[in-house]
Tab-separated table of C-alpha atoms in Angstrom:
chain	number	residue	atom	x	y	z
A	1	MET	CA	31.067	-20.558	18.235
A	2	ARG	CA	30.230	-24.505	18.142
A	3	TYR	CA	32.090	-27.628	20.187
A	4	LEU	CA	31.854	-30.820	18.269
A	5	GLU	CA	32.511	-34.301	19.441
A	6	ILE	CA	32.376	-36.935	16.775
A	7	THR	CA	32.559	-40.466	17.020
A	8	VAL	CA	34.438	-42.230	14.169
A	9	PRO	CA	33.149	-45.462	12.963
A	10	GLU	CA	36.139	-48.200	12.260
A	11	GLY	CA	38.303	-47.555	9.202
A	12	ARG	CA	37.540	-43.585	8.730
A	13	ARG	CA	39.641	-42.697	11.696
A	14	ARG	CA	42.492	-41.048	9.041
A	15	ALA	CA	40.334	-39.795	6.282
A	16	VAL	CA	38.745	-38.239	9.502
A	17	LEU	CA	41.670	-36.583	10.336
A	18	ASP	CA	43.117	-35.556	7.476
A	19	ILE	CA	39.910	-33.590	6.598
A	20	LEU	CA	40.422	-31.793	9.773
A	21	GLU	CA	43.556	-30.984	9.357
A	22	ALA	CA	43.592	-30.038	5.622
A	23	GLU	CA	40.569	-27.541	7.275
A	24	GLY	CA	43.804	-26.113	9.944
A	25	VAL	CA	41.127	-27.684	12.953
A	26	ASP	CA	42.342	-27.721	16.531
A	27	TYR	CA	41.388	-30.985	17.258
A	28	VAL	CA	41.904	-33.929	19.954
A	29	VAL	CA	41.530	-37.642	19.261
A	30	SER	CA	41.274	-39.858	21.826
A	31	ASP	CA	41.017	-44.073	21.597
A	32	GLU	CA	37.316	-45.355	22.175
A	33	THR	CA	37.320	-48.805	23.606
A	34	SER	CA	33.580	-49.176	24.435
A	35	GLY	CA	33.772	-52.316	21.878
A	36	ARG	CA	30.553	-50.355	19.574
A	37	GLY	CA	32.241	-50.560	16.261
A	38	TYR	CA	33.897	-46.860	17.072
A	39	THR	CA	37.643	-46.528	16.882
A	40	ALA	CA	38.070	-43.063	17.928
A	41	VAL	CA	36.312	-39.877	19.399
A	42	VAL	CA	37.403	-36.363	18.407
A	43	ARG	CA	36.637	-32.952	19.754
A	44	PHE	CA	37.105	-29.656	18.292
A	45	PRO	CA	35.888	-26.075	18.035
A	46	LEU	CA	34.359	-24.667	14.848
A	47	PRO	CA	33.186	-20.872	14.159
A	48	THR	CA	29.090	-21.289	13.034
A	49	ARG	CA	29.512	-21.236	10.041
A	50	ALA	CA	32.125	-23.337	9.499
A	51	VAL	CA	29.973	-26.360	11.396
A	52	GLU	CA	28.233	-27.181	8.426
A	53	PRO	CA	30.641	-26.856	5.506
A	54	ILE	CA	32.709	-29.522	7.660
A	55	LEU	CA	29.886	-31.684	8.179
A	56	ASP	CA	29.294	-32.386	4.675
A	57	ARG	CA	32.662	-32.932	3.857
A	58	LEU	CA	32.909	-35.383	6.995
A	59	ARG	CA	29.986	-37.426	5.637
A	60	GLN	CA	31.424	-37.829	2.012
A	61	ALA	CA	34.177	-39.357	4.130
A	62	GLY	CA	31.826	-42.045	5.829
A	63	VAL	CA	31.173	-40.299	8.936
A	64	SER	CA	26.808	-40.484	8.443
A	65	ASP	CA	24.257	-41.597	10.483
A	66	ASP	CA	26.259	-44.754	11.989
A	67	ALA	CA	28.659	-41.880	13.900
A	68	SER	CA	27.420	-40.083	16.863
A	69	VAL	CA	27.784	-35.903	16.694
A	70	VAL	CA	27.408	-33.773	19.444
A	71	VAL	CA	27.218	-29.972	18.400
A	72	ILE	CA	27.263	-27.792	21.909
A	73	ASP	CA	27.661	-23.845	22.226
A	74	ALA	CA	31.244	-22.338	23.223
A	75	GLU	CA	31.698	-19.510	25.080
A	76	THR	CA	35.213	-18.520	24.311
A	77	VAL	CA	37.934	-19.907	22.264
A	78	ILE	CA	41.474	-19.556	22.388
A	79	SER	CA	43.762	-20.775	19.934
A	80	GLU	CA	45.943	-19.160	17.215
A	81	GLU	CA	44.225	-21.742	14.694
A	82	PHE	CA	41.060	-21.172	15.494
A	83	SER	CA	41.323	-17.415	14.905
A	84	THR	CA	42.741	-18.573	11.693
A	85	LEU	CA	39.448	-20.615	10.892
A	86	ARG	CA	37.136	-17.840	12.165
A	87	GLU	CA	38.716	-15.579	9.477
A	88	GLN	CA	38.365	-17.643	6.824
A	89	TYR	CA	34.906	-18.570	7.717
A	90	GLY	CA	33.827	-15.380	8.038
A	91	HIS	CA	34.915	-13.468	5.151
A	92	GLY	CA	31.948	-11.688	3.422
A	93	GLY	CA	30.020	-11.196	6.167
A	94	PRO	CA	30.129	-11.857	10.085
A	95	SER	CA	30.878	-15.029	11.304
A	96	GLY	CA	28.624	-17.103	13.664
A	97	THR	CA	25.091	-15.602	12.225
A	98	ARG	CA	24.313	-18.667	9.908
A	99	THR	CA	23.002	-22.063	11.561
A	100	SER	CA	24.059	-25.151	10.332
A	101	ARG	CA	21.539	-27.457	8.957
A	102	GLN	CA	21.947	-30.298	11.406
A	103	VAL	CA	21.299	-27.990	14.293
A	104	LEU	CA	18.001	-26.517	12.272
A	105	ARG	CA	16.958	-29.769	12.516
A	106	THR	CA	17.749	-30.498	15.991
A	107	LYS	CA	15.648	-27.037	16.920
A	108	ALA	CA	13.059	-27.156	14.499
A	109	ARG	CA	12.321	-30.838	16.377
A	110	GLU	CA	12.775	-29.055	20.206
A	111	LEU	CA	9.977	-26.639	18.636
A	112	THR	CA	7.961	-28.830	18.791
A	113	PRO	CA	6.435	-30.718	21.632
A	114	PRO	CA	4.954	-34.044	22.484
A	115	PHE	CA	1.366	-34.392	20.744
A	116	SER	CA	-0.503	-34.948	24.069
A	117	ILE	CA	1.046	-31.143	25.366
A	118	TYR	CA	0.724	-29.620	21.766
A	119	ALA	CA	-3.022	-30.870	22.146
A	120	VAL	CA	-4.154	-29.738	25.682
A	121	MET	CA	-2.661	-26.508	24.819
A	122	LEU	CA	-4.140	-25.881	21.455
A	123	LEU	CA	-7.801	-27.125	23.153
A	124	ILE	CA	-7.061	-24.048	25.834
A	125	SER	CA	-5.966	-21.828	23.355
A	126	ALA	CA	-9.223	-22.638	20.639
A	127	VAL	CA	-11.223	-22.184	23.975
A	128	VAL	CA	-9.896	-18.562	25.154
A	129	ALA	CA	-9.694	-17.621	21.231
A	130	THR	CA	-13.519	-18.206	20.857
A	131	ALA	CA	-14.715	-16.185	24.700
A	132	GLY	CA	-12.209	-13.323	23.456
A	133	LEU	CA	-14.036	-13.530	19.834
A	134	LEU	CA	-17.661	-13.346	21.720
A	135	ALA	CA	-17.278	-11.346	23.857
A	136	ASP	CA	-15.318	-9.218	21.554
A	137	SER	CA	-11.999	-8.761	23.332
A	138	PRO	CA	-8.869	-8.218	22.074
A	139	ALA	CA	-6.919	-8.755	24.770
A	140	VAL	CA	-8.151	-12.233	25.269
A	141	VAL	CA	-7.682	-13.000	21.728
A	142	ILE	CA	-4.119	-11.987	21.990
A	143	GLY	CA	-3.725	-14.134	25.199
A	144	ALA	CA	-4.825	-17.533	22.992
A	145	MET	CA	-2.052	-16.306	20.587
A	146	VAL	CA	0.825	-16.102	23.221
A	147	ILE	CA	-0.156	-20.124	24.163
A	148	ALA	CA	-0.752	-21.744	20.902
A	149	PRO	CA	2.373	-23.598	20.448
A	150	LEU	CA	2.101	-23.308	16.358
A	151	LEU	CA	5.415	-22.297	15.521
A	152	GLY	CA	7.482	-25.757	15.537
A	153	PRO	CA	5.269	-27.480	13.364
A	154	ALA	CA	4.992	-25.056	10.263
A	155	LEU	CA	8.768	-25.034	10.329
A	156	ALA	CA	9.225	-28.715	10.935
A	157	ALA	CA	7.424	-29.511	7.858
A	158	ASN	CA	9.240	-27.383	5.582
A	159	VAL	CA	12.827	-27.908	7.330
A	160	GLY	CA	12.125	-31.492	6.460
A	161	ILE	CA	11.498	-31.254	3.002
A	162	VAL	CA	14.429	-29.377	2.178
A	163	THR	CA	16.599	-31.295	4.058
A	164	GLY	CA	14.967	-34.350	2.708
A	165	ASP	CA	14.073	-35.598	6.446
A	166	ASP	CA	10.819	-37.018	5.713
A	167	ARG	CA	9.478	-37.869	9.733
A	168	LEU	CA	10.209	-34.678	10.653
A	169	LYS	CA	8.033	-33.299	7.335
A	170	TRP	CA	5.193	-35.686	7.833
A	171	LYS	CA	5.187	-34.840	11.888
A	172	GLY	CA	4.930	-30.964	11.038
A	173	PHE	CA	2.254	-31.486	8.229
A	174	ALA	CA	0.176	-33.830	10.829
A	175	TYR	CA	0.636	-31.594	13.575
A	176	GLN	CA	-0.321	-28.548	11.674
A	177	PHE	CA	-3.642	-30.339	9.942
A	178	VAL	CA	-4.752	-31.677	13.606
A	179	GLY	CA	-4.310	-28.421	15.005
A	180	VAL	CA	-6.289	-26.525	13.094
A	181	ALA	CA	-9.173	-29.188	13.324
A	182	LEU	CA	-8.396	-29.379	16.782
A	183	VAL	CA	-9.288	-25.030	17.451
A	184	VAL	CA	-12.178	-25.565	14.875
A	185	VAL	CA	-13.819	-28.124	16.425
A	186	ALA	CA	-13.437	-26.845	20.470
A	187	SER	CA	-14.626	-23.585	18.933
A	188	ILE	CA	-18.002	-25.155	17.811
A	189	GLY	CA	-18.325	-26.581	20.717
A	190	LEU	CA	-18.064	-23.283	22.633
A	191	ALA	CA	-19.925	-21.535	20.533
A	192	VAL	CA	-23.166	-23.916	20.528
A	193	LEU	CA	-22.841	-23.673	24.238
A	194	ALA	CA	-22.699	-19.968	24.498
A	195	ARG	CA	-25.355	-20.027	21.939
A	196	LEU	CA	-27.980	-22.056	23.929
A	197	ALA	CA	-26.812	-20.491	26.877
A	198	GLY	CA	-28.299	-16.712	25.560
A	199	LEU	CA	-24.926	-15.296	26.104
A	200	GLU	CA	-25.204	-13.751	22.739
A	201	PRO	CA	-28.691	-12.388	22.290
A	202	ALA	CA	-30.853	-14.441	19.217
A	203	GLY	CA	-31.449	-12.619	16.423
A	204	VAL	CA	-28.313	-10.587	16.269
A	205	ASP	CA	-25.923	-10.638	13.372
A	206	VAL	CA	-22.889	-12.531	15.392
A	207	VAL	CA	-20.072	-11.637	12.694
A	208	VAL	CA	-21.071	-7.661	13.429
A	209	ALA	CA	-21.561	-7.571	17.054
A	210	THR	CA	-18.442	-9.322	17.334
A	211	GLU	CA	-15.970	-7.913	14.975
A	212	LEU	CA	-15.586	-10.929	12.844
A	213	GLU	CA	-16.012	-9.425	9.652
A	214	GLU	CA	-12.573	-9.495	8.296
A	215	ARG	CA	-11.625	-13.248	9.461
A	216	VAL	CA	-15.189	-14.094	7.368
A	217	SER	CA	-14.887	-11.817	4.837
A	218	PRO	CA	-10.950	-12.123	3.716
A	219	ASN	CA	-9.046	-9.944	1.769
A	220	LEU	CA	-5.401	-9.923	-0.110
A	221	PHE	CA	-4.151	-8.242	2.222
A	222	SER	CA	-4.750	-11.214	4.900
A	223	LEU	CA	-1.895	-12.838	2.864
A	224	ALA	CA	0.828	-10.708	4.257
A	225	VAL	CA	0.451	-11.794	7.658
A	226	ALA	CA	0.940	-14.957	7.038
A	227	LEU	CA	3.226	-14.526	4.437
A	228	GLY	CA	5.544	-12.477	6.649
A	229	ALA	CA	4.929	-14.801	9.753
A	230	GLY	CA	6.455	-17.790	7.604
A	231	ILE	CA	9.557	-15.581	6.653
A	232	ALA	CA	9.665	-14.186	10.263
A	233	GLY	CA	9.893	-17.938	11.532
A	234	ILE	CA	12.915	-19.342	9.264
A	235	LEU	CA	14.766	-15.988	10.277
A	236	SER	CA	14.221	-16.924	14.081
A	237	LEU	CA	14.985	-20.481	13.751
A	238	THR	CA	18.287	-19.588	11.360
A	239	ARG	CA	19.421	-15.961	12.965
A	240	GLY	CA	18.486	-16.592	16.537
A	241	PHE	CA	15.456	-14.174	16.952
A	242	SER	CA	13.020	-14.496	19.458
A	243	GLU	CA	10.758	-17.606	18.841
A	244	ALA	CA	8.181	-17.097	21.109
A	245	ILE	CA	7.229	-13.703	19.469
A	246	VAL	CA	6.963	-15.420	15.998
A	247	GLY	CA	5.333	-17.806	17.577
A	248	VAL	CA	2.580	-15.507	18.609
A	249	MET	CA	2.579	-14.003	14.387
A	250	ILE	CA	2.190	-17.466	13.821
A	251	ALA	CA	-0.786	-18.146	15.764
A	252	ALA	CA	-2.319	-14.866	14.995
A	253	ALA	CA	-2.766	-15.581	11.055
A	254	LEU	CA	-4.411	-19.473	12.367
A	255	ILE	CA	-6.178	-19.217	15.962
A	256	PRO	CA	-8.750	-16.317	15.280
A	257	PRO	CA	-9.919	-17.408	11.691
A	258	SER	CA	-10.498	-21.137	13.000
A	259	ALA	CA	-12.095	-20.044	15.863
A	260	ALA	CA	-14.308	-17.543	13.526
A	261	VAL	CA	-15.158	-20.829	11.738
A	262	GLY	CA	-16.535	-22.427	14.665
A	263	ILE	CA	-18.232	-19.639	15.826
A	264	THR	CA	-20.034	-18.599	12.411
A	265	ALA	CA	-20.737	-22.779	12.153
A	266	ALA	CA	-22.539	-22.658	15.519
A	267	TRP	CA	-24.842	-19.841	14.614
A	268	GLY	CA	-25.547	-21.650	10.830
A	269	MET	CA	-24.065	-18.490	9.546
A	270	TYR	CA	-22.131	-21.350	6.598
A	271	GLY	CA	-21.108	-18.645	3.860
A	272	ALA	CA	-19.296	-16.825	6.663
A	273	ALA	CA	-17.870	-20.215	8.039
A	274	VAL	CA	-16.564	-20.888	4.238
A	275	GLY	CA	-14.694	-17.456	4.664
A	276	ALA	CA	-13.288	-17.616	7.543
A	277	GLY	CA	-12.406	-21.318	6.417
A	278	ALA	CA	-10.716	-20.047	3.136
A	279	LEU	CA	-8.958	-17.596	5.311
A	280	VAL	CA	-7.221	-20.594	7.261
A	281	VAL	CA	-6.012	-22.729	4.327
A	282	VAL	CA	-4.866	-19.293	2.483
A	283	ASN	CA	-2.478	-18.482	5.720
A	284	VAL	CA	-1.488	-22.382	6.045
A	285	LEU	CA	-0.513	-22.189	2.612
A	286	SER	CA	1.295	-18.796	2.760
A	287	ILE	CA	3.242	-19.473	5.972
A	288	ASN	CA	4.461	-22.771	4.474
A	289	LEU	CA	5.242	-21.319	1.049
A	290	ALA	CA	7.050	-18.430	2.907
A	291	ALA	CA	9.035	-21.524	5.426
A	292	LEU	CA	10.010	-23.073	2.053
A	293	ALA	CA	10.958	-20.252	-0.150
A	294	THR	CA	13.116	-18.585	3.047
A	295	LEU	CA	14.848	-21.984	3.272
A	296	TRP	CA	15.770	-22.608	0.138
A	297	ILE	CA	16.904	-19.370	-0.760
A	298	ALA	CA	19.210	-18.979	2.419
A	299	GLY	CA	20.702	-22.547	1.147
A	300	TYR	CA	19.247	-24.816	3.557
A	301	ARG	CA	19.824	-27.750	1.660
A	302	PRO	CA	21.995	-30.478	1.216
A	303	GLN	CA	24.948	-29.837	-0.318
A	304	GLY	CA	26.313	-32.546	-2.049
A	305	LEU	CA	25.406	-33.709	-5.662
A	306	PHE	CA	23.238	-36.623	-4.933
A	307	GLU	CA	21.579	-34.763	-2.112
A	308	VAL	CA	20.404	-31.968	-3.875
A	309	SER	CA	18.925	-33.463	-6.840
A	310	SER	CA	16.971	-35.800	-4.043
A	311	THR	CA	15.799	-32.435	-2.348
A	312	ARG	CA	15.220	-30.349	-5.257
A	313	ARG	CA	12.093	-32.370	-6.612
A	314	PRO	CA	10.232	-32.590	-3.454
A	315	THR	CA	11.303	-29.359	-2.636
A	316	TYR	CA	9.677	-27.660	-6.573
A	317	THR	CA	6.244	-29.999	-5.916
A	318	TYR	CA	5.175	-28.666	-2.273
A	319	ALA	CA	6.444	-24.968	-3.668
A	320	ALA	CA	3.927	-25.629	-6.426
A	321	ILE	CA	1.082	-27.053	-4.816
A	322	PHE	CA	1.370	-23.956	-2.095
A	323	GLY	CA	1.846	-21.670	-4.539
A	324	ILE	CA	-1.432	-23.314	-6.875
A	325	GLY	CA	-3.765	-23.134	-3.819
A	326	LEU	CA	-2.958	-19.525	-2.716
A	327	LEU	CA	-3.344	-18.394	-6.377
A	328	VAL	CA	-7.030	-20.408	-6.657
A	329	LEU	CA	-7.916	-18.961	-3.250
A	330	ALA	CA	-6.414	-15.532	-4.336
A	331	ALA	CA	-9.431	-15.060	-6.758
A	332	PRO	CA	-12.227	-15.039	-4.106
A	333	LEU	CA	-9.808	-12.570	-2.296
A	334	ALA	CA	-8.913	-10.535	-4.692
A	335	GLY	CA	-13.369	-9.917	-5.556
A	336	VAL	CA	-13.724	-9.123	-1.733
A	337	THR	CA	-10.654	-6.853	-2.253
A	338	LEU	CA	-11.982	-5.005	-5.356
A	339	LEU	CA	-15.314	-4.885	-3.650
A	340	ASP	CA	-14.108	-2.869	-0.153
A	341	PHE	CA	-12.098	-0.418	-3.107
A	342	GLN	CA	-15.561	0.418	-4.321
A	343	THR	CA	-17.156	0.435	-1.003
A	344	THR	CA	-14.619	2.842	0.245
A	345	GLU	CA	-14.916	5.237	-3.353
A	346	LEU	CA	-18.594	4.920	-2.983
A	347	GLU	CA	-18.899	6.234	0.405
A	348	SER	CA	-16.192	9.015	-0.427
A	349	ALA	CA	-18.631	9.951	-3.110
A	350	ALA	CA	-21.587	9.961	-1.876
A	351	GLU	CA	-20.080	12.010	1.077
A	352	ASP	CA	-19.494	14.666	-1.514
A	353	GLU	CA	-22.867	14.409	-3.250
A	354	ALA	CA	-24.267	14.712	0.037
A	355	GLU	CA	-23.167	17.777	0.971
A	356	THR	CA	-23.290	19.280	-2.495
A	357	VAL	CA	-27.038	18.848	-2.574
A	358	LEU	CA	-27.732	20.078	1.359
A	359	ALA	CA	-25.488	23.216	0.192
A	360	GLU	CA	-27.791	24.355	-2.288
A	361	PRO	CA	-30.541	27.398	-1.008
A	362	GLU	CA	-33.604	24.881	-1.560
A	363	TYR	CA	-32.261	22.854	1.371
A	364	GLU	CA	-31.085	25.450	3.932
A	365	GLY	CA	-31.058	24.531	7.532
A	366	LEU	CA	-29.977	20.899	6.552
A	367	GLU	CA	-26.492	19.382	6.610
A	368	ALA	CA	-25.395	15.598	6.234
A	369	ASP	CA	-24.850	14.222	9.613
A	370	ASP	CA	-23.227	10.698	8.400
A	371	VAL	CA	-23.046	8.744	5.379
A	372	THR	CA	-21.986	5.380	5.196
A	373	VAL	CA	-22.581	2.147	2.763
A	374	GLU	CA	-23.782	-1.007	3.714
A	375	LEU	CA	-23.426	-4.597	2.212
A	376	ASP	CA	-25.747	-7.177	1.968
A	377	GLY	CA	-24.361	-9.686	4.626
A	378	ASN	CA	-23.944	-12.638	2.023
A	379	TYR	CA	-20.735	-13.888	3.371
A	380	PRO	CA	-18.025	-14.264	1.974
A	381	ILE	CA	-17.973	-12.282	-1.000
A	382	GLN	CA	-20.739	-9.521	-0.365
A	383	SER	CA	-22.243	-7.144	-2.578
A	384	VAL	CA	-23.542	-2.982	-1.727
A	385	ASP	CA	-26.774	-3.384	-0.265
A	386	ARG	CA	-27.889	0.168	-0.081
A	387	VAL	CA	-26.101	3.874	0.805
A	388	VAL	CA	-27.713	5.618	3.937
A	389	VAL	CA	-27.849	9.391	4.129
A	390	THR	CA	-28.285	10.804	7.575
A	391	VAL	CA	-29.669	13.846	7.754
A	392	ALA	CA	-30.176	16.602	10.357
A	393	ASN	CA	-32.812	18.645	10.036
A	394	ASP	CA	-34.448	21.530	12.618
A	395	GLU	CA	-37.957	20.662	11.988
A	396	PRO	CA	-39.552	16.808	12.411
A	397	GLY	CA	-40.398	15.146	9.187
A	398	PRO	CA	-38.897	14.411	5.757
A	399	GLU	CA	-37.536	17.280	3.110
A	400	PRO	CA	-39.994	16.210	-0.250
A	401	GLY	CA	-37.641	15.351	-2.985
A	402	LEU	CA	-34.472	15.170	-0.953
A	403	ALA	CA	-34.530	11.321	-1.166
A	404	ASP	CA	-35.010	11.551	-4.858
A	405	ARG	CA	-32.611	13.991	-5.760
A	406	LEU	CA	-30.113	12.362	-3.781
A	407	HIS	CA	-30.408	8.783	-5.449
A	408	GLU	CA	-30.446	10.673	-8.705
A	409	GLU	CA	-26.899	11.979	-7.792
A	410	ILE	CA	-25.028	9.573	-5.801
A	411	SER	CA	-26.553	6.446	-8.389
A	412	ALA	CA	-24.253	7.992	-10.968
A	413	HIS	CA	-21.717	6.532	-9.226
A	414	GLY	CA	-22.844	2.846	-8.904
A	415	ASP	CA	-25.290	0.513	-10.783
A	416	GLU	CA	-28.572	1.320	-11.804
A	417	SER	CA	-30.306	-0.847	-8.791
A	418	LEU	CA	-28.510	0.984	-5.897
A	419	VAL	CA	-30.487	1.789	-3.073
A	420	VAL	CA	-29.846	5.302	-1.414
A	421	GLU	CA	-32.235	5.538	1.471
A	422	VAL	CA	-32.357	8.497	3.674
A	423	GLU	CA	-32.839	8.410	7.458
A	424	TYR	CA	-33.918	12.535	9.304
A	425	VAL	CA	-32.782	13.179	12.775
A	426	VAL	CA	-33.895	16.116	14.677
A	427	SER	CA	-31.365	18.797	15.874
A	428	GLU	CA	-32.356	21.521	18.324
A	429	ARG	CA	-31.207	24.140	20.230
A	430	ARG	CA	-31.850	23.946	24.009
A	431	GLY	CA	-31.362	27.009	26.103
A	432	GLY	CA	-29.287	27.844	29.414
A	433	GLU	CA	-26.184	26.776	30.204
A	434	ASN	CA	-26.044	24.473	27.299
A	435	ASP	CA	-27.394	27.093	24.662
A	436	GLY	CA	-25.951	26.727	21.381
A	437	GLN	CA	-25.047	23.413	21.847
A	438	LEU	CA	-26.538	21.196	18.917
A	439	SER	CA	-28.303	17.538	19.950
A	440	ARG	CA	-29.274	15.380	17.613
A	441	THR	CA	-32.906	12.476	18.223
A	442	PRO	CA	-34.154	10.178	15.945
A	443	GLN	CA	-37.337	11.376	14.601
A	444	THR	CA	-40.368	9.438	13.209
A	445	ALA	CA	-42.900	11.673	11.593
A	446	ASP	CA	-46.746	10.760	11.272
A	447	THR	CA	-47.037	8.619	7.929
A	448	SER	CA	-51.277	10.365	7.890
A	449	ASP	CA	-49.662	13.514	7.374
A	450	SER	CA	-46.376	13.400	5.630
A	451	LEU	CA	-43.527	11.442	4.436
A	452	PRO	CA	-41.959	8.896	6.573
A	453	SER	CA	-38.545	9.728	8.353
A	454	ILE	CA	-36.649	6.517	6.667
A	455	VAL	CA	-37.284	7.615	2.714
A	456	PRO	CA	-35.436	4.862	0.291
A	457	ALA	CA	-35.174	6.559	-2.300
A	458	GLY	CA	-35.574	5.041	-5.868
A	459	THR	CA	-37.786	2.314	-4.092
A	460	ALA	CA	-41.097	3.949	-3.063
A	461	SER	CA	-43.240	7.043	-3.824
A	462	SER	CA	-45.054	9.588	-2.022
């Protein structure tokens, strides 16, 4: 329930009261004597669902930007007229579940903090997220998401679009752009300091070491997080769910990828930085598209004939921009997704072939310890570099001909240039209390007497 207080401009008193009486609203009116161009102050309770349509009718009657409208929450209203009004506007669903457009704008503004606070909080979030990624600490990264104030700008931009509030719209977009830029710049600075200080060893693939791979080589599933965040953000704003929790979801889609851009750029891994940057752009577009579509479908737009036509074109224009941008970026994401599927299928097929080959009598005593598919590390769109089969053997040294045999079987599931590499480990049984327990240690054979312990099939001969 809501309680409204409206200052009525001169010459509009009778029109306002006629509308309230026609709607069956129980109101109280008092004269306004300040001499500021108002003739009366009207106060009345309304069901939440009734706020938007009645304010729209009052606006048509001349109560527009010249008037002062205050909407506050009401705990209890005891009135027979109010009960009738609540039943009228509660038809078709539970009453009081939909926030009015007017309140929606106010909430969107309140969720967007002053720029100085916004910038400081994002800088802190960027530092924490970068430190968490470099330290490979999910808990620290989650902490960075919690303090990032990204919910308000994402919602404000789209609320401004569908309600025709240009000031709110541009403020939301400016905050989003500047916020992402701040995180990227701050993460570059911290990552450079970490590299110079030797906090990450030189020569180490920082992407693998810090588990950044999912952010520098994103796939189509990355869209799900951002789309869900945009929808949930609008629902939290309009249906009263916890904005704090949804804010963390939006931050999860933006803060870690933005920090990943800075880290990979500081390490000179520009391909990986491009991949992380693409993920940031995809997530920004997805959040805004989902929020815009949810608002429009839910009916959060001016309801007057002329107002609808004035906001319809901007809404469709921005939706088209967001949608086309996503389609363009979906192509490389689809390539990464396809590679993920191919890698999984190749690894499964290689495991089956390795087990089948080693089950043959001539390879008795050998068993497949591990089968992995390694990528070439050319981010953001990688390709299969080699298949590594680790074989456990009771005796030191490689098994002659096994590498070529595995290559012959496994390469049938890939292209002709596929490299199959066989690594050997020695398995030995120890006596004593650990009798019967199998332990494995890497074994490098003397190349003067036998094959190397690592044999890339199809690329080397013996």
